[in-house]
Amino acid sequence: MDNQQLKDLVSQMTLEEKTAQLLQLTANFYEGTDVEGQITGPMEEMGITEQSVNASGSILGLSGAQAIIDVQQAYLKKSRLGIPLLFMADVVHGYKTIFPIPLAIGCSWDVELAEKSAEIAARESAVSGLHVTFAPMVDLVRDPRWGRVMETTGEDPYLNSLFAAAFVRGYQGDSLKDELDRLAACVKHFAAYGAAEGGRDYNTVDMSERQLREYYLPAYKAALDAGCEMVMASFNTVDGIPASGNEKLMRGILREEWGFDGVLISDWASVREMIAHGAAEDDREAAYRAIRAGLDMEMMTPCYVRHLPELVENGEVDVKLIDEAVLRVLQLKNKLGLFENPLRAADPEREREIVFSQQHRQVSHELAAKSAVLLKNDNGVLPIRPEASVALIGPFAQSEDILGWWSCEGVKADATKLGTALEARLPSGKLHIAAGSGVHTITPEQIAEALEAASQADTVILALGEDSEMSGEGGSRTNIRLPEAQLELVRQIKQAGKPIATVLFNGRPLDLQGVFEESDAVLEAWFPGSEGGAAIADVLTGAVNPSARLTMSFPRSAGQIPVYYNHFNTGRPLDPQKTEERYVSKYIDSPNEPLLPFGYGLSYTTFEYGELQISGAEMSAGQPLTIQVSVTNTGDRAGVETVQLYVRDVSGEVVRPMRELKGFVKLHLDAGESGTAAFTLKEEQLRYHHSDLSYRSDEGAFRVFVGPNSRDVQEGSFRLV
């Protein structure tokens, strides 16, 4: 269909059909495809009619090719105008082949492989009947107490933007109509959901517009610039107004300033939640505010279908607002080719061939291995020596719970277990496995079994972490240490006197007190996905040399939070040489710095940096700088070094951060090999939002930093003229 035909279709719709097209419901409203026309319990509970369900525009959460084919065909038989349904789901880090959680993918610093993971997720989802994924989630995060940090790629706006665009390219490809194995992407949560106060989910967000634009909006914009078809409104307030009814945010910034003309959908029940926020008196006012803000689709509440017709008839809402929302929904269906092919790629036979294929699992394995961050490795405890006897102890030694939150159709029982994978890689009789504790509980019998296993080993691998329910949506925590049962296990095993390498399975940066100092080596595995056990076993045994780098700082304690690398200096910065000075910005019981900074990660080999070289002392708009440094692999095995470039604007009209990531280069170096990391730094990379919200650079002094992380850097300087 062309756009005029879509407009003609809108003109043929009744007002009730239009508002129903803006309604999204879960699959249980269509139980058994409802062919007998019985109004089910969910309809009565929500207070909507069978007619609204029969004319609704999309379904959330149904999957499986045959199920979707059945519902689509039954729906079209009842549809007066033959408008097909959209099928959407949260395909966040894989459909059935589960990849590492997005925070882990961010730590790979591998944008191309991230794109590949989204492409595979789209292929599995599309053949299973889906059209849209509620991903990528690109919220910038600084508070690991928030459970949903697992769903984003970290604390840096530049890096988050790169991954946002990559995920969109992977999901959508070049043409949704021509590439049936792709999905429409929906970037979320617009905006600033990751800044919830206290790290408490759904909590208030309150910041200046300059802060919002400088740090939180760039990744959403990058997703839209990559062609993202949909945007999801966030649960939180932005400048005191819930996002779902925020005209300045949605019509002002998103629609008018950025030119976005795709579909804007609420989050689950977020339109009605304006009442609880105190921004609407009832469903009627919530519908009024949401449609005026430009929200097209309402998820799982009936405010639109029950009240928009009345609001139009009373002259309070212009029907044009509803027509433009319906048109955007129809345009998306048209881009997906659903009017010509309402079943699209849904194919039960191909589904059996494609979903969870060995080829897809191999990419999951590669990404899990590249996402595991080596945080500590004293005395070369890792990799495990080929001849060593190993005790694998801990609740994650043989755990299937390594997929993480939002694992869609992933099956825990399909995940490769760490113990099983290590058993296949170590000589017979060299691996001794004991649970040692549960995630939250420990018994004297478990301790005794663990100590017995440790006594037979040269090295102990402790497999510890959070269960998947401890992070994700609604998974906020005030205490982000490991559960006490596991800390007790660490204390008990420490007494055995054997070298300890700890592997962590978790969905957030943890407070590692009771673990980090007690361990000789620490490997952050995150929730690594379907092939996680095998991938982590490859890292532990040295088949893979770890190369990942943190994209979110690890605090020393929860009391430091929020702690992030791109902070301000303050007017009374702490001098590291004068730690006893009182009247400076510091804690009296802790260092200011995180335990582990942004960009940090170790390797099984070592790298030596040469002298930092800057092409000139001055930069101008037409004269960029070249910054380079030579790096030599001084160890005995090949490895990857991620060389990072940071900049500081020494004196800005608005205070600037101590470090800002501006680029990175991954050098693959054999033992003894040298390579050069070269960066081109341009004037536009120095621009920022000023107090009047203009986006420009300032002349003056700048510092440049290059190194393996945001802390351990070489420094140079230049002037922008």
XYZ file of C-alpha atoms in Angstrom:
721
model
C 0.000 0.000 0.000
C 1.095 3.565 -0.558
C 0.565 6.296 2.017
C -2.611 7.602 0.365
C -4.164 4.148 0.493
C -3.355 3.971 4.192
C -5.006 7.357 4.733
C -8.060 6.134 2.825
C -8.148 3.094 5.114
C -8.107 5.366 8.169
C -11.005 7.350 6.740
C -13.056 4.150 6.425
C -12.630 3.292 10.122
C -15.173 4.162 12.768
C -13.930 6.106 15.780
C -14.242 2.954 17.880
C -12.173 0.973 15.370
C -9.521 3.670 15.387
C -9.138 3.687 19.150
C -9.104 -0.116 19.229
C -6.241 -0.058 16.722
C -4.250 1.838 19.361
C -4.834 -0.869 21.998
C -2.272 -3.556 22.803
C -3.348 -6.633 24.746
C -1.703 -9.830 25.929
C -2.392 -13.149 24.267
C -4.763 -14.394 26.968
C -7.439 -12.039 25.617
C -7.443 -14.231 22.508
C -7.558 -17.559 24.320
C -8.291 -20.307 21.801
C -8.509 -17.439 19.300
C -11.892 -16.785 20.949
C -13.666 -18.182 17.893
C -16.914 -18.592 19.777
C -16.921 -14.911 20.702
C -17.018 -15.478 24.451
C -15.947 -12.486 26.539
C -13.154 -13.833 28.704
C -12.257 -12.957 32.272
C -9.492 -10.540 31.264
C -11.976 -8.486 29.215
C -14.374 -8.180 32.121
C -11.546 -7.252 34.462
C -10.300 -4.510 32.140
C -13.773 -3.346 31.246
C -13.431 -3.622 27.481
C -15.755 -5.178 24.947
C -15.360 -8.098 22.607
C -15.620 -5.597 19.754
C -12.554 -3.724 21.041
C -10.575 -6.959 21.260
C -11.657 -7.960 17.759
C -10.476 -4.598 16.394
C -7.343 -4.196 18.535
C -4.102 -3.433 16.791
C -1.480 -5.655 18.403
C -0.715 -8.529 20.742
C 1.994 -8.663 23.373
C 3.790 -11.800 24.482
C 2.453 -14.524 22.162
C 5.116 -16.565 20.380
C 5.477 -19.687 18.320
C 4.803 -19.765 14.588
C 1.689 -21.940 14.650
C 0.095 -20.098 17.568
C 0.588 -16.750 15.847
C -0.657 -18.080 12.513
C -3.812 -19.383 14.212
C -4.528 -16.108 16.011
C -3.794 -13.936 12.953
C -6.048 -16.001 10.703
C -8.883 -16.080 13.242
C -8.525 -12.342 13.811
C -8.610 -11.485 10.104
C -11.846 -13.446 9.676
C -13.459 -11.019 12.108
C -11.719 -7.849 10.932
C -14.141 -5.670 8.959
C -11.342 -3.944 7.048
C -8.794 -6.773 6.980
C -6.188 -4.938 9.053
C -3.701 -7.505 10.414
C -2.391 -7.708 13.955
C 1.102 -6.770 15.061
C 2.825 -9.307 17.331
C 5.365 -7.898 19.774
C 7.563 -9.328 22.537
C 10.518 -8.539 24.794
C 13.315 -10.121 22.770
C 16.046 -8.371 24.736
C 19.127 -10.601 24.477
C 17.932 -13.458 22.342
C 14.756 -15.338 21.480
C 15.549 -18.973 22.317
C 19.281 -18.817 21.705
C 20.062 -16.557 24.645
C 23.054 -14.257 24.455
C 24.756 -12.642 27.445
C 22.747 -9.911 29.138
C 23.165 -6.515 27.421
C 25.428 -5.191 30.211
C 27.761 -8.091 29.446
C 27.512 -7.475 25.692
C 28.565 -3.887 26.378
C 31.655 -5.190 28.187
C 32.740 -6.966 25.002
C 33.259 -3.541 23.368
C 32.472 -5.515 20.202
C 29.841 -3.523 18.350
C 29.844 -5.818 15.303
C 29.220 -8.952 17.361
C 26.455 -7.150 19.270
C 24.806 -6.400 15.926
C 25.148 -10.060 14.947
C 23.431 -11.149 18.185
C 20.463 -8.890 17.390
C 20.306 -10.228 13.830
C 20.115 -13.811 15.143
C 17.500 -12.854 17.736
C 15.457 -11.278 14.944
C 15.785 -14.336 12.713
C 14.560 -16.702 15.435
C 11.755 -14.334 16.446
C 10.538 -13.615 12.914
C 10.301 -17.266 11.884
C 8.369 -17.806 15.127
C 5.853 -15.177 14.022
C 6.937 -11.998 15.812
C 7.078 -8.568 14.166
C 8.441 -6.201 16.822
C 10.876 -6.486 19.713
C 10.835 -4.164 22.709
C 14.570 -3.589 22.374
C 17.133 -2.135 22.527
C 17.009 -0.725 26.037
C 19.537 2.108 25.979
C 18.998 3.831 29.334
C 22.210 5.274 30.733
C 22.846 3.913 34.234
C 24.947 4.959 37.211
C 23.288 3.049 40.037
C 23.856 -0.724 40.274
C 21.143 -1.011 42.923
C 18.664 -0.725 40.040
C 17.845 -4.214 38.802
C 17.516 -3.185 35.185
C 21.167 -2.206 34.745
C 21.508 -5.732 33.324
C 19.437 -4.621 30.348
C 21.602 -1.698 29.250
C 25.195 -1.380 28.053
C 26.470 0.895 30.807
C 27.320 4.344 32.095
C 28.812 6.073 29.047
C 26.675 7.986 26.512
C 29.121 7.538 23.613
C 29.497 3.777 23.999
C 25.778 3.313 24.675
C 25.053 5.177 21.441
C 27.294 2.867 19.419
C 25.572 -0.205 20.812
C 22.096 1.323 20.410
C 22.666 1.837 16.687
C 24.227 -1.623 16.312
C 21.290 -3.397 17.930
C 18.833 -1.506 15.705
C 20.795 -2.450 12.568
C 20.876 -6.057 13.702
C 17.160 -6.272 14.399
C 15.914 -4.310 11.397
C 18.441 -4.811 8.600
C 18.016 -2.570 5.564
C 14.379 -3.249 4.675
C 11.701 -4.787 6.861
C 9.510 -5.470 3.844
C 12.227 -7.278 1.884
C 14.060 -8.984 4.759
C 11.394 -11.127 6.384
C 13.825 -12.507 8.976
C 14.110 -9.100 10.637
C 12.071 -7.340 13.322
C 11.054 -3.756 13.879
C 12.988 -2.425 16.880
C 11.498 -0.372 19.707
C 14.032 1.722 21.634
C 13.252 2.198 25.310
C 12.618 3.681 27.816
C 12.142 7.268 26.716
C 13.440 8.949 28.715
C 15.981 8.662 31.541
C 14.394 5.616 33.194
C 17.901 4.570 34.287
C 18.165 7.556 36.639
C 15.510 6.377 39.099
C 16.219 7.857 42.532
C 17.900 5.446 44.923
C 18.088 2.789 42.226
C 14.483 1.891 43.066
C 12.523 0.733 40.055
C 9.756 3.005 38.733
C 10.932 5.751 41.082
C 11.108 9.486 40.435
C 13.624 10.889 37.944
C 14.524 14.533 38.472
C 17.311 16.293 36.593
C 18.000 19.449 34.624
C 17.215 19.507 30.925
C 20.902 20.120 30.235
C 21.833 16.943 32.127
C 19.116 15.036 30.290
C 20.361 16.160 26.895
C 24.058 15.748 27.651
C 24.076 12.213 29.060
C 20.701 10.487 28.807
C 19.235 11.385 25.405
C 22.165 10.613 23.050
C 21.653 6.837 22.945
C 17.941 7.151 22.112
C 18.829 9.588 19.343
C 21.482 7.202 18.005
C 18.892 4.416 17.802
C 16.501 6.692 15.894
C 19.269 7.877 13.574
C 19.861 4.189 12.786
C 16.219 3.956 11.685
C 14.511 2.538 14.780
C 10.803 2.198 13.995
C 9.316 2.500 17.486
C 9.871 4.234 20.815
C 8.552 3.128 24.210
C 7.674 5.723 26.830
C 9.236 5.232 30.242
C 7.416 4.705 33.537
C 9.049 7.653 35.271
C 8.463 11.381 35.439
C 10.608 13.757 33.396
C 10.670 17.256 34.872
C 7.716 16.325 37.050
C 5.496 14.960 34.281
C 5.064 11.217 33.587
C 6.676 10.387 30.262
C 3.487 8.881 28.814
C 1.746 12.254 29.091
C 4.727 14.545 28.653
C 4.056 16.867 25.705
C 7.416 18.628 25.854
C 9.322 15.346 25.838
C 7.240 13.501 23.268
C 5.860 16.133 20.912
C 8.510 18.755 21.575
C 11.790 16.817 21.593
C 10.928 13.453 20.035
C 8.480 14.479 17.318
C 9.277 18.085 16.443
C 12.950 18.516 17.286
C 14.148 15.050 16.257
C 11.571 14.487 13.515
C 10.504 11.039 14.706
C 7.326 9.961 12.907
C 7.213 6.318 13.976
C 5.070 4.602 16.575
C 5.263 5.680 20.213
C 3.948 3.062 22.636
C 3.345 3.210 26.371
C 5.035 0.814 28.745
C 2.837 -1.712 30.540
C -0.119 0.231 32.006
C 1.896 3.464 32.117
C -1.002 5.547 30.767
C -3.259 4.610 33.672
C -0.317 4.985 36.078
C -0.510 8.742 35.520
C -3.320 8.596 38.086
C -1.030 7.137 40.762
C 1.651 9.671 39.823
C -0.838 12.433 40.528
C -0.873 13.736 36.944
C -4.401 12.572 36.049
C -7.580 12.342 38.079
C -8.975 9.320 36.250
C -8.669 7.179 33.097
C -10.367 9.882 31.056
C -7.793 12.521 31.925
C -4.970 10.010 31.458
C -6.211 9.302 27.914
C -6.482 13.034 27.252
C -2.914 13.733 28.364
C -1.403 10.746 26.559
C -2.970 11.396 23.147
C -2.084 15.088 23.330
C 1.496 14.110 24.112
C 1.593 12.042 20.917
C 1.424 8.563 22.440
C 0.096 6.243 19.726
C -0.394 2.865 21.394
C -1.603 2.068 24.886
C -0.336 -1.164 26.410
C -2.623 -3.137 28.714
C -4.964 -0.414 29.981
C -8.278 0.696 28.422
C -8.049 4.474 28.772
C -7.996 5.099 25.014
C -10.741 2.675 23.934
C -13.079 3.717 26.740
C -12.574 7.482 26.678
C -11.108 8.813 23.408
C -14.420 8.552 21.478
C -16.173 10.606 24.167
C -13.315 13.148 24.282
C -13.578 13.611 20.513
C -17.355 13.905 20.571
C -17.134 16.549 23.328
C -14.600 18.533 21.326
C -11.853 18.123 23.910
C -9.601 16.102 21.603
C -9.197 16.772 17.886
C -9.873 13.602 15.894
C -6.785 14.477 13.855
C -4.646 13.413 16.824
C -6.248 9.976 16.729
C -6.021 9.759 12.943
C -2.300 10.494 12.965
C -1.712 7.870 15.670
C -3.680 5.237 13.735
C -1.862 6.141 10.524
C 1.505 5.610 12.185
C 0.417 2.157 13.369
C -0.801 1.255 9.874
C 2.418 2.587 8.345
C 4.439 0.244 10.534
C 2.259 -2.699 9.514
C 2.781 -1.680 5.911
C 6.569 -1.441 6.312
C 6.490 -4.994 7.635
C 4.523 -6.095 4.551
C 1.626 -7.358 6.664
C -1.167 -6.169 4.367
C 0.193 -8.358 1.565
C 1.513 -11.125 3.809
C -0.088 -11.047 7.264
C 1.730 -14.237 8.341
C 5.061 -12.732 7.235
C 7.929 -15.122 8.170
C 5.934 -17.359 10.527
C 6.727 -20.914 9.444
C 6.600 -23.894 11.834
C 8.881 -26.004 9.647
C 11.596 -23.357 9.282
C 11.118 -22.538 12.963
C 12.259 -26.060 13.878
C 15.353 -25.693 11.688
C 16.406 -22.176 12.662
C 15.536 -21.657 16.313
C 18.345 -22.625 18.724
C 20.482 -23.883 15.847
C 24.095 -24.868 16.417
C 25.202 -21.915 14.285
C 23.305 -19.481 16.508
C 24.582 -21.101 19.687
C 28.155 -20.756 18.441
C 27.726 -16.972 18.189
C 26.273 -16.956 21.704
C 29.348 -18.888 22.867
C 31.701 -16.400 21.200
C 29.935 -13.392 22.674
C 29.835 -14.914 26.173
C 33.589 -15.556 26.043
C 34.234 -12.008 24.817
C 31.988 -10.531 27.546
C 33.681 -12.154 30.557
C 35.821 -9.584 32.386
C 38.952 -10.688 34.244
C 38.918 -8.424 37.309
C 41.873 -9.866 39.203
C 44.571 -12.474 38.561
C 47.284 -12.484 41.207
C 50.183 -14.883 40.682
C 48.728 -16.118 37.409
C 46.159 -18.369 39.094
C 44.233 -18.312 35.820
C 44.185 -19.930 33.362
C 43.989 -23.309 35.053
C 47.235 -25.234 34.541
C 46.709 -28.299 32.305
C 48.003 -30.689 34.947
C 46.185 -29.081 37.895
C 43.594 -30.778 40.016
C 40.587 -28.455 40.373
C 37.747 -28.152 42.871
C 34.695 -26.400 41.432
C 32.615 -25.224 44.375
C 29.575 -23.015 44.705
C 25.870 -22.716 43.874
C 26.679 -21.969 40.222
C 29.015 -24.939 39.745
C 26.243 -26.852 37.993
C 23.539 -24.191 37.808
C 21.195 -23.810 34.854
C 20.204 -20.335 36.058
C 22.694 -18.470 33.877
C 20.394 -16.970 31.223
C 19.414 -13.865 33.191
C 16.223 -11.812 33.227
C 14.368 -11.232 29.922
C 15.441 -14.565 28.466
C 12.290 -14.730 26.300
C 11.833 -18.334 25.094
C 15.168 -19.478 26.490
C 15.060 -22.699 28.484
C 17.307 -22.953 31.534
C 17.702 -26.696 31.047
C 19.241 -26.019 27.617
C 22.037 -23.881 29.081
C 25.496 -25.467 29.200
C 26.603 -25.911 32.809
C 30.019 -24.775 33.978
C 30.828 -28.046 35.737
C 29.820 -30.188 32.785
C 31.865 -28.006 30.426
C 34.957 -28.084 32.653
C 34.662 -31.851 32.999
C 34.898 -32.138 29.221
C 38.000 -29.916 29.118
C 40.041 -31.279 32.037
C 41.784 -34.659 32.305
C 39.699 -37.447 33.795
C 39.631 -37.397 37.579
C 41.034 -33.864 37.851
C 37.749 -32.082 38.612
C 35.963 -32.305 41.972
C 32.536 -30.636 42.152
C 30.644 -29.568 45.271
C 27.734 -27.163 45.674
C 29.134 -25.716 48.913
C 25.982 -23.680 49.454
C 22.774 -22.590 47.823
C 22.418 -19.065 46.519
C 20.848 -18.003 49.829
C 21.405 -20.949 52.188
C 24.274 -23.013 53.549
C 24.449 -26.127 55.740
C 27.256 -27.817 57.699
C 26.999 -30.784 55.335
C 27.551 -28.555 52.301
C 30.566 -26.931 53.954
C 32.066 -30.322 54.786
C 31.570 -31.526 51.214
C 33.156 -28.336 49.855
C 36.185 -28.591 52.143
C 36.661 -32.223 51.142
C 36.667 -31.235 47.461
C 39.105 -28.395 48.151
C 41.468 -30.737 49.997
C 41.856 -32.835 46.835
C 42.628 -29.866 44.578
C 45.535 -27.639 43.625
C 43.175 -24.776 42.733
C 39.656 -23.900 43.839
C 37.176 -22.339 41.423
C 34.319 -20.697 43.333
C 31.191 -20.288 41.207
C 29.114 -17.628 42.974
C 26.494 -15.031 42.150
C 22.918 -13.818 42.108
C 20.007 -15.919 40.953
C 18.218 -14.376 37.985
C 15.348 -13.103 40.166
C 17.791 -10.827 42.035
C 18.130 -8.464 39.074
C 15.951 -7.421 36.150
C 12.679 -5.496 36.319
C 11.511 -5.074 39.903
C 14.878 -6.420 41.074
C 16.289 -3.406 42.933
C 18.510 -4.080 45.943
C 19.931 -1.882 48.715
C 22.595 -4.440 49.596
C 24.440 -5.462 46.439
C 26.868 -7.872 48.098
C 26.589 -11.579 47.521
C 24.133 -13.289 49.868
C 25.578 -14.080 53.291
C 25.497 -17.841 52.663
C 27.967 -17.430 49.811
C 30.196 -15.065 51.789
C 30.345 -17.717 54.509
C 31.339 -20.261 51.887
C 34.196 -17.980 50.787
C 35.393 -17.678 54.385
C 35.306 -21.441 54.862
C 37.154 -22.214 51.629
C 39.750 -19.532 52.339
C 40.785 -21.559 55.406
C 41.719 -24.477 53.135
C 44.743 -22.467 52.020
C 44.369 -23.181 48.297
C 44.525 -20.576 45.506
C 40.999 -19.347 44.819
C 39.626 -18.146 41.493
C 36.084 -16.798 41.813
C 33.658 -16.754 38.888
C 30.683 -14.409 39.299
C 27.283 -14.913 37.645
C 25.193 -11.784 38.167
C 23.171 -9.025 36.582
C 24.797 -5.904 38.047
C 28.126 -4.604 39.369
C 28.399 -5.994 42.885
C 29.862 -4.781 46.143
C 32.621 -7.405 46.279
C 33.507 -7.050 49.943
C 34.139 -10.515 51.291
C 35.044 -11.835 47.847
C 37.583 -9.673 46.037
C 40.335 -9.597 48.669
C 39.787 -13.232 49.598
C 40.198 -14.409 45.987
C 43.449 -14.677 44.050
C 41.564 -14.281 40.777
C 38.082 -12.965 39.924
C 36.289 -13.481 36.607
C 33.048 -11.565 35.994
C 30.909 -13.871 33.828
C 27.622 -11.931 34.184
C 24.618 -13.964 33.051
C 26.325 -15.366 29.967
C 23.418 -17.032 28.163
C 22.733 -20.404 26.593
C 26.374 -21.305 25.985
C 27.641 -19.597 29.121
C 29.017 -22.666 30.882
C 31.074 -23.721 27.884
C 32.283 -20.183 27.153
C 33.382 -19.539 30.743
C 35.099 -22.945 30.853
C 37.070 -21.909 27.760
C 38.171 -18.723 29.520
C 39.125 -20.554 32.726
C 41.203 -23.129 30.875
C 42.893 -20.578 28.635
C 41.356 -21.682 25.346
C 40.096 -18.085 25.240
C 42.161 -15.156 26.514
C 39.772 -12.701 28.259
C 39.512 -9.312 26.576
C 36.348 -7.686 27.977
C 36.311 -4.316 29.740
C 33.810 -2.964 32.256
C 31.223 -0.507 30.974
C 29.946 0.191 34.487
C 32.080 0.974 37.517
C 32.184 -1.462 40.461
C 31.727 0.398 43.761
C 33.741 -0.369 46.876
C 30.473 -0.257 48.791
C 26.870 0.719 48.184
C 27.557 3.915 50.131
C 29.517 5.318 47.170
C 26.626 4.989 44.744
C 26.247 6.659 42.319
C 29.895 6.226 41.339
C 30.877 6.666 37.696
C 33.973 7.636 35.739
C 32.760 10.816 33.998
C 32.185 12.775 37.214
C 32.996 16.423 37.957
C 36.037 17.560 39.925
C 34.163 19.776 42.465
C 35.630 22.986 43.876
C 37.411 21.083 46.639
C 38.855 17.989 45.008
C 40.742 15.479 47.108
C 44.518 15.529 46.586
C 45.614 11.852 46.605
C 48.805 12.931 48.421
C 46.833 14.649 51.214
C 44.232 12.080 52.200
C 44.119 13.340 55.813
C 42.829 16.762 54.777
C 39.261 17.109 56.032
C 37.601 19.983 54.188
C 37.689 18.445 50.736
C 35.184 16.335 48.785
C 35.768 12.883 50.245
C 34.502 10.185 52.566
C 36.147 9.736 55.944
C 35.696 5.946 55.779
C 36.359 5.104 52.129
C 38.335 6.212 49.081
C 36.364 8.219 46.518
C 37.337 5.953 43.649
C 35.399 2.824 42.731
C 36.950 -0.553 43.349
C 37.124 -1.123 39.590
C 36.776 1.745 37.092
C 34.990 2.052 33.776
C 36.987 0.445 30.977
C 38.854 -1.920 33.307
C 39.694 -5.515 32.449
C 42.734 -7.794 32.525
C 44.208 -10.338 30.123
C 46.298 -13.483 30.461
C 49.042 -11.602 28.666
C 50.592 -8.190 29.363
C 50.777 -5.038 27.268
C 53.244 -2.183 27.345
C 52.401 1.288 26.050
C 54.843 3.503 24.231
C 54.930 7.280 24.441
C 51.739 9.158 23.673
C 52.014 11.164 20.448
C 49.774 14.130 19.559
C 50.066 15.649 16.091
C 49.987 19.251 17.290
C 49.550 21.636 20.180
C 46.440 23.227 18.661
C 43.181 22.050 17.121
C 40.642 24.031 15.127
C 37.351 23.253 13.438
C 39.157 22.514 10.182
C 42.254 20.957 11.706
C 41.678 17.759 13.692
C 44.356 16.113 15.804
C 45.877 12.688 15.352
C 46.600 10.930 18.625
C 48.459 7.650 18.669
C 50.328 5.269 20.891
C 52.235 2.075 20.199
C 51.314 -1.022 22.213
C 53.432 -4.160 22.574
C 52.262 -7.561 23.742
C 54.978 -8.358 26.271
C 53.481 -11.669 27.382
C 53.681 -15.186 26.039
C 50.311 -15.520 24.319
C 48.170 -13.635 21.821
C 45.693 -11.156 23.248
C 43.392 -8.220 22.568
C 44.080 -4.798 24.067
C 41.255 -2.243 24.000
C 43.011 1.120 23.873
C 40.734 3.921 25.073
C 40.803 7.664 24.318
C 39.443 10.160 26.850
C 39.280 13.961 26.816
C 38.792 16.647 29.453
C 37.726 20.203 28.693
C 39.744 22.047 31.340
C 37.574 25.164 31.461
C 34.025 25.129 30.120
C 31.118 27.540 30.292
C 29.501 24.620 32.111
C 31.654 22.362 34.290
C 32.943 19.403 32.278
C 33.716 15.834 33.405
C 37.170 14.651 34.451
C 37.103 12.124 31.596
C 34.905 11.584 28.546
C 35.334 8.571 26.279
C 35.838 9.701 22.680
C 37.028 6.521 20.986
C 38.619 3.106 21.344
C 40.731 0.757 19.232
C 40.941 -3.016 19.688
C 44.431 -4.300 18.894
C 44.850 -8.046 18.274
C 48.505 -8.739 19.040
C 50.501 -11.956 19.031
C 53.132 -12.521 21.722
C 55.931 -10.027 21.151
C 53.981 -8.144 18.470
C 53.556 -4.367 18.477
C 50.729 -2.331 17.025
C 49.596 1.274 16.908
C 46.307 2.648 18.193
C 45.573 5.802 16.191
C 42.704 8.207 16.833
C 41.448 11.245 14.953
C 39.959 13.809 17.327
C 37.707 16.447 15.728
C 36.275 19.684 17.018
C 32.707 18.355 16.910
C 33.690 15.684 19.439
C 34.400 18.478 21.940
C 30.931 20.001 21.760
C 28.517 19.879 24.666
C 25.276 21.422 25.878
C 25.796 24.854 27.378
C 23.643 26.569 29.976
C 21.380 27.917 27.205
C 21.176 24.342 25.779
C 23.131 25.329 22.684
C 25.458 22.576 21.478
C 28.954 23.859 20.748
C 32.581 23.678 21.825
C 34.647 26.128 23.867
C 38.047 27.432 22.895
C 40.811 26.820 25.405
C 42.815 24.094 27.073
C 42.036 20.390 26.811
C 43.662 17.300 28.221
C 43.779 14.009 26.404
C 44.207 10.605 28.031
C 44.999 7.228 26.466
C 45.189 3.908 28.251
C 43.653 0.489 28.958
C 40.894 1.961 31.159
C 39.620 5.297 32.454
C 42.063 5.320 35.405
C 45.444 4.065 34.173
C 46.253 6.523 31.417
C 48.961 8.582 29.767
C 48.187 12.268 29.491
C 48.793 14.999 26.936
C 47.287 18.387 26.171
C 46.239 20.719 23.355
C 44.299 23.923 22.811
C 41.177 24.425 20.744
C 41.479 27.678 18.822
